[in-house]
Coordinates of C-alpha atoms in Angstrom, one line a residue:
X39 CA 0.0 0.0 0.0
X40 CA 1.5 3.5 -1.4
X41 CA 0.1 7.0 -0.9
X42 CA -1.4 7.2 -3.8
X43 CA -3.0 3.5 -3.5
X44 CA -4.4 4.6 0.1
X45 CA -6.0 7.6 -1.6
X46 CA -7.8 5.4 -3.9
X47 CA -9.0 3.4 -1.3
X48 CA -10.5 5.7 0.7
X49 CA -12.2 7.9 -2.8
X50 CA -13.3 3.8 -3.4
X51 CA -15.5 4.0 -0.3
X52 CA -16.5 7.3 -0.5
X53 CA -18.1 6.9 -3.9
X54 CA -19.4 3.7 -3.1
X55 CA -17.7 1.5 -5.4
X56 CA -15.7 -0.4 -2.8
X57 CA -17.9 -1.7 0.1
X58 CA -16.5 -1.3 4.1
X59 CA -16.0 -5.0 4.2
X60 CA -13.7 -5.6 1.5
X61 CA -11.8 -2.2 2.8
X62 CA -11.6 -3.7 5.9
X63 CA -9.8 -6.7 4.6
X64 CA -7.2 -4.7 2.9
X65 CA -6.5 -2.5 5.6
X66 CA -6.0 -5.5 8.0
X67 CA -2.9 -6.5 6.2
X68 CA -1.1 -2.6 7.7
X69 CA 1.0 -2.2 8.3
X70 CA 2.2 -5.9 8.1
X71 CA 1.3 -9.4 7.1
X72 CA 2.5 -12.6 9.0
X73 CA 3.8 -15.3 6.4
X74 CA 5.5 -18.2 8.1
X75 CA 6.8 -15.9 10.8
X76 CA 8.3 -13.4 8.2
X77 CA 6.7 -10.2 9.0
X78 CA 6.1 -8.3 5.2
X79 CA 6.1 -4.7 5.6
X80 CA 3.5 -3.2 3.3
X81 CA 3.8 0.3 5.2
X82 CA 7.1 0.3 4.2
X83 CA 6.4 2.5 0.7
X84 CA 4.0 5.0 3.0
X85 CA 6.9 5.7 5.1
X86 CA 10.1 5.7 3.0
X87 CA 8.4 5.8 -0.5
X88 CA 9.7 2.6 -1.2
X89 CA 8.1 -0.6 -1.1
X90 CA 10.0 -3.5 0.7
X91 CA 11.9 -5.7 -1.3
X92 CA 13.4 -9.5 -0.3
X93 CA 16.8 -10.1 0.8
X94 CA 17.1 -14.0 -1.0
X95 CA 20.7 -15.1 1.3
X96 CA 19.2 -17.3 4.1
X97 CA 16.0 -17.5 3.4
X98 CA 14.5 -20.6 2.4
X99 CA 13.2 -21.8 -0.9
X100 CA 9.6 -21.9 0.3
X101 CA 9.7 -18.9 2.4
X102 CA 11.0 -16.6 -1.2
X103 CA 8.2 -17.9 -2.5
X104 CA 5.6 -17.3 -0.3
X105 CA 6.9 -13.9 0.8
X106 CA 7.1 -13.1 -3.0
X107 CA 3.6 -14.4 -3.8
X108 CA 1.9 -11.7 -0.7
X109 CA 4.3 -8.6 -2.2
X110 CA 2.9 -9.5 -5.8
X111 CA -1.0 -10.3 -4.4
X112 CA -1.0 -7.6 -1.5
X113 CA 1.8 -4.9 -2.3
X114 CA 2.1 -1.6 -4.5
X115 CA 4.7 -1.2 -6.7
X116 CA 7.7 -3.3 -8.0
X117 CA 9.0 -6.7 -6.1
X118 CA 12.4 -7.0 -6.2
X119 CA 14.0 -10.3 -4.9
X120 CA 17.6 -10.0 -4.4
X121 CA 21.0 -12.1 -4.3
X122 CA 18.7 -15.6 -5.1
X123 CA 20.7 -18.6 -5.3
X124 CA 19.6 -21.1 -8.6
X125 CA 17.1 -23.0 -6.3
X126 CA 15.2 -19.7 -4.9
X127 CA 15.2 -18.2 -8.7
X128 CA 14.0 -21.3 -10.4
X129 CA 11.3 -21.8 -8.2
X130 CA 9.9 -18.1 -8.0
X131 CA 9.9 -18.2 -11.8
X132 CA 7.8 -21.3 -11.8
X133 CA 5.5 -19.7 -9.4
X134 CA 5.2 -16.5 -10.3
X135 CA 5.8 -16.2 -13.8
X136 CA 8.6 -14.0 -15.8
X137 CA 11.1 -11.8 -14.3
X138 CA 13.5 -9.1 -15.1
X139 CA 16.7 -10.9 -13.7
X140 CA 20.4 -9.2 -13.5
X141 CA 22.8 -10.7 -11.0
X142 CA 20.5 -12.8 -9.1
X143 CA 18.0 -10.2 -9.0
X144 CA 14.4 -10.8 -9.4
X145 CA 11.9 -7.9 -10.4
X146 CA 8.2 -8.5 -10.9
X147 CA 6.2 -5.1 -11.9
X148 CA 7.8 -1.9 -12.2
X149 CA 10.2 -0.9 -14.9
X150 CA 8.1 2.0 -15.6
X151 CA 9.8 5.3 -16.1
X152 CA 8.4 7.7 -13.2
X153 CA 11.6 9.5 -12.5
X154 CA 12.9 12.7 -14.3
X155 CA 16.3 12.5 -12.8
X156 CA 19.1 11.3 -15.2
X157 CA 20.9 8.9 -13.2
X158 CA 24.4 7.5 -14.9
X159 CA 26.6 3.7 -13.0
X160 CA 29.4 4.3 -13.9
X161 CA 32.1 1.3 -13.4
X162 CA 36.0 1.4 -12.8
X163 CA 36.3 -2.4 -14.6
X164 CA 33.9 -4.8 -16.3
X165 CA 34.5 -7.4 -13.1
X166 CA 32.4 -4.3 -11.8
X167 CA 29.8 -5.3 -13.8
X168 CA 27.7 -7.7 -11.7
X169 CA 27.3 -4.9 -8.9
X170 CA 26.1 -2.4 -11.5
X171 CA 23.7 -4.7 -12.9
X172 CA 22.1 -4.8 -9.7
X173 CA 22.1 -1.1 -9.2
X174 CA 21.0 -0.7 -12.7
X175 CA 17.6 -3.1 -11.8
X176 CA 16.8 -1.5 -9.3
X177 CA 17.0 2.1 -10.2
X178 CA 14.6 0.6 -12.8
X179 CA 12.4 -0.8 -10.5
X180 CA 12.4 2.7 -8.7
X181 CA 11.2 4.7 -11.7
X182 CA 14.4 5.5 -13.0
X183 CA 16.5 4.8 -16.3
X184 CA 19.6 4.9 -15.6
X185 CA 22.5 5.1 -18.3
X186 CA 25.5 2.5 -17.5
X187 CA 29.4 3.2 -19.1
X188 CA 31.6 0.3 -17.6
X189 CA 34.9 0.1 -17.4
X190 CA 36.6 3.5 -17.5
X191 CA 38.6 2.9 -14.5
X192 CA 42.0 5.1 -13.6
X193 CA 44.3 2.6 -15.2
X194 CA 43.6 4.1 -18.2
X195 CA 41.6 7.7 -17.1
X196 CA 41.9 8.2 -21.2
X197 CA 38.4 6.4 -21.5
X198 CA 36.8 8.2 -18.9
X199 CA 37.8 11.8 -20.0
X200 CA 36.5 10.6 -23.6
X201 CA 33.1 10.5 -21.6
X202 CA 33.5 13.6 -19.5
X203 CA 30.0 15.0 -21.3
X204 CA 27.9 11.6 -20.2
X205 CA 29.5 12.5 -16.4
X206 CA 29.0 16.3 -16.4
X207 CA 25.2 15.6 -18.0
X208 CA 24.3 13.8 -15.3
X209 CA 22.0 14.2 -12.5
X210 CA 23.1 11.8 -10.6
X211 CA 26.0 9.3 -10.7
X212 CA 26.9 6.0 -8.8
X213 CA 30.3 5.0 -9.4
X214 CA 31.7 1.5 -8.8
X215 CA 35.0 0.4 -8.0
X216 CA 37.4 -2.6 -6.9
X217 CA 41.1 -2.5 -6.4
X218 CA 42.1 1.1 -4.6
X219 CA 38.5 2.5 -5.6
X220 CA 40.3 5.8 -6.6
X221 CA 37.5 6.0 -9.4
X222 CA 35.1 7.4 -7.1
X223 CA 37.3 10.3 -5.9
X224 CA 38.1 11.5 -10.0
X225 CA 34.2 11.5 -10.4
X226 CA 33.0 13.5 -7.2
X227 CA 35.9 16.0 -8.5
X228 CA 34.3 16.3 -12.1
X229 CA 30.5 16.9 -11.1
X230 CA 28.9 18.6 -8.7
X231 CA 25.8 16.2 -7.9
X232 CA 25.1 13.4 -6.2
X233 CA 27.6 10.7 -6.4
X234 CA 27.0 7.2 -4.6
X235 CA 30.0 5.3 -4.2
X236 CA 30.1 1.3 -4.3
X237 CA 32.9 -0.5 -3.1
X238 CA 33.1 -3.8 -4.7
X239 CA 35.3 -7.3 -3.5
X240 CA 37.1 -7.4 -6.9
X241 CA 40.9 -6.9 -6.6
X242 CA 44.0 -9.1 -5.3
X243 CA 45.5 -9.4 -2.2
X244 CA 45.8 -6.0 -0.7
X245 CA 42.7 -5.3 -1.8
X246 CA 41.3 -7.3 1.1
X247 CA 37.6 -8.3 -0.8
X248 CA 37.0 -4.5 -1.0
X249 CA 38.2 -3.2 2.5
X250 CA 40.6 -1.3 0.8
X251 CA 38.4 0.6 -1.5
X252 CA 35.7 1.2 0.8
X253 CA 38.0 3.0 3.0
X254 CA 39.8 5.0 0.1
X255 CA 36.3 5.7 -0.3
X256 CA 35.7 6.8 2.9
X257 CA 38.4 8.8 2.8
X258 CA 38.1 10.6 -0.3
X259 CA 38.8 14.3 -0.4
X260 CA 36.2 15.1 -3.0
X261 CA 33.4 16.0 0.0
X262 CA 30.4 14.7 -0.1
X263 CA 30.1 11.2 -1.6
X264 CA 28.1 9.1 0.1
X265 CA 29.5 5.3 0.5
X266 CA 27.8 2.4 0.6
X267 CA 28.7 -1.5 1.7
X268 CA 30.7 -3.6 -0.4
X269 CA 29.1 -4.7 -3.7
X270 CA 25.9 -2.7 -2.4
X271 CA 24.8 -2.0 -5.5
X272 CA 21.1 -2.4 -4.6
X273 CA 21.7 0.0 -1.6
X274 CA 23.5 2.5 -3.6
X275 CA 20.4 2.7 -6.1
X276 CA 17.9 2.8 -2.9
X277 CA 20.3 5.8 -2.2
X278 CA 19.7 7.8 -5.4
X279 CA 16.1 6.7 -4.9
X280 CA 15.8 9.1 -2.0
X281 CA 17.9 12.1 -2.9
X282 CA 16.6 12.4 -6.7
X283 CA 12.8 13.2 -8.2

C-alpha cells in the first residue's frame, strides 16, 4: 500500500464503489502481514516511498516464494528479490511467472519510467559489472532509467575523459569500483551532484575483498560522496532513490 493506492482506497469507499467489508480486509494487512513468521512490511512505501523488497541469502526456498507471492497479491509497486541462489530463482519463476533478472536479482512489476532524474553507473572495470547490474535493476524498478558506461577505470583515465560529457550531464551518478577505488574520488571532483560510491570485493590481495576501497572511499577528499557497503549496489540505487525526483 503506497500513498497514492491509500488515496484510492479511501475515494473507493466514499463513492461507493468499494464496500466497508472488503476495505476492511485490505486494511487488516497494515501495516504488516504474517507469512511463516516473516513479518512483510506493506507500510514500508508509505513511510520511505519505497516498497520492501526480499533479501534471497538465508531464506528458504519456500519462504521466497511465499513472501514473493503476498508482495505481488497484497503490495504496491515493484517486487524486487535479491542475491537468489539457482534454487530460490527457479522456483519463484515457476511460481510467479517471468522476471527481469540481472545478477541474481528478481523484479516482478515496475520498470516504468516515473523519475525525471538522469541517473548514470558508472564502473571502474567490467569485473564491476555484476554490482552495476544490480544497481542498474533496481534504479529501474524505482522509476528511473539509468545510463551505465563500464569500465573507465584510472588505469587508463583516457576512456573516462572521452566521456566527461555523459558524467558532467548527469543528475546523478553511482560510481563503482574494486582495487584502490580511486574511481570514485576522480568522479566526485568532475561533477557537482550526487555521487554514490560502491565499493566492490574485486581486486587481489591487498585489496582485502574490498576493504581497501571502501575506506579509500571513505576517505576521499572530493566532499560529499556518500559510500555504501561492499558490492551494495542495490543499496547504492535505494540511495539515489531518496535524494533524486
Amino acid at each position: 500500500m503506497n500513498e497514492q493506492g491509500l488515496r484510492e482506497l479511501i475515494e473507493s469507499i466514499r463513492s461507493g464503489t468499494t464496500n466497508p467489508d472488503d476495505a476492511v480486509a485490505q486494511l487488516r494487512r497494515l501495516p504488516f502481514a504474517d507469512v511463516d513468521g516473516a513479518l512483510v512490511d506493506h507500510h514500508r512505501a508509505l513511510r520511505q516511498g519505497m516498497p520492501e523488497a526480499v533479501y534471497g541469502p538465508g531464506k528458504t526456498v519456500e519462504h521466497c516464494v511465499k513472501i514473493v507471492a503476498e508482495l505481488l497479491e497484497h503490495g504496491s509497486g515493484p517486487v524486487l528479490l535479491t542475491r537468489t541462489d539457482s534454487a530460490q530463482r527457479a522456483a519463484c519463476l515457476e511460481a510467479h511467472g517471468p522476471a527481469i533478472e540481472a545478477n541474481g536479482t528478481l523484479l516482478w512489476r515496475g520498470a516504468e519510467q516515473t523519475r525525471t532524474s538522469d541517473v548514470l553507473v558508472i564502473t571502474a572495470g567490467t569485473s564491476d559489472l555484476a554490482v552495476a547490474h544490480e544497481a542498474e535493476l533496481t534504479l529501474r524498478a524505482y522509476g528511473f532509467a539509468p545510463r551505465l558506461i563500464a569500465d573507465v577505470g584510472v588505469a587508463g583515465l583516457h576512456r573516462l575523459l572521452a566521456r566527461l560529457d555523459d558524467v558532467t550531464s548527469a543528475d546523478a551518478v553511482i560510481c563503482i569500483a574494486g582495487m584502490e577505488g580511486a574511481l570514485a574520488s576522480v568522479i566526485g571532483g568532475l561533477t557537482s551532484v550526487p555521487v554514490v560510491a560502491v565499493p566492490t570485493s574485486v581486486g587481489y590481495g591487498a585489496g582485502l575483498e574490498g576493504v581497501t576501497a571502501l575506506l579509500a572511499m571513505h576517505a576521499t577528499c572530493a566532499s560529499g560522496i556518500t559510500v555504501v557497503g561492499i558490492d551494495n549496489g542495490f543499496g547504492a540505487a535505494c540511495a539515489i532513490a531518496r535524494m533524486c525526483p
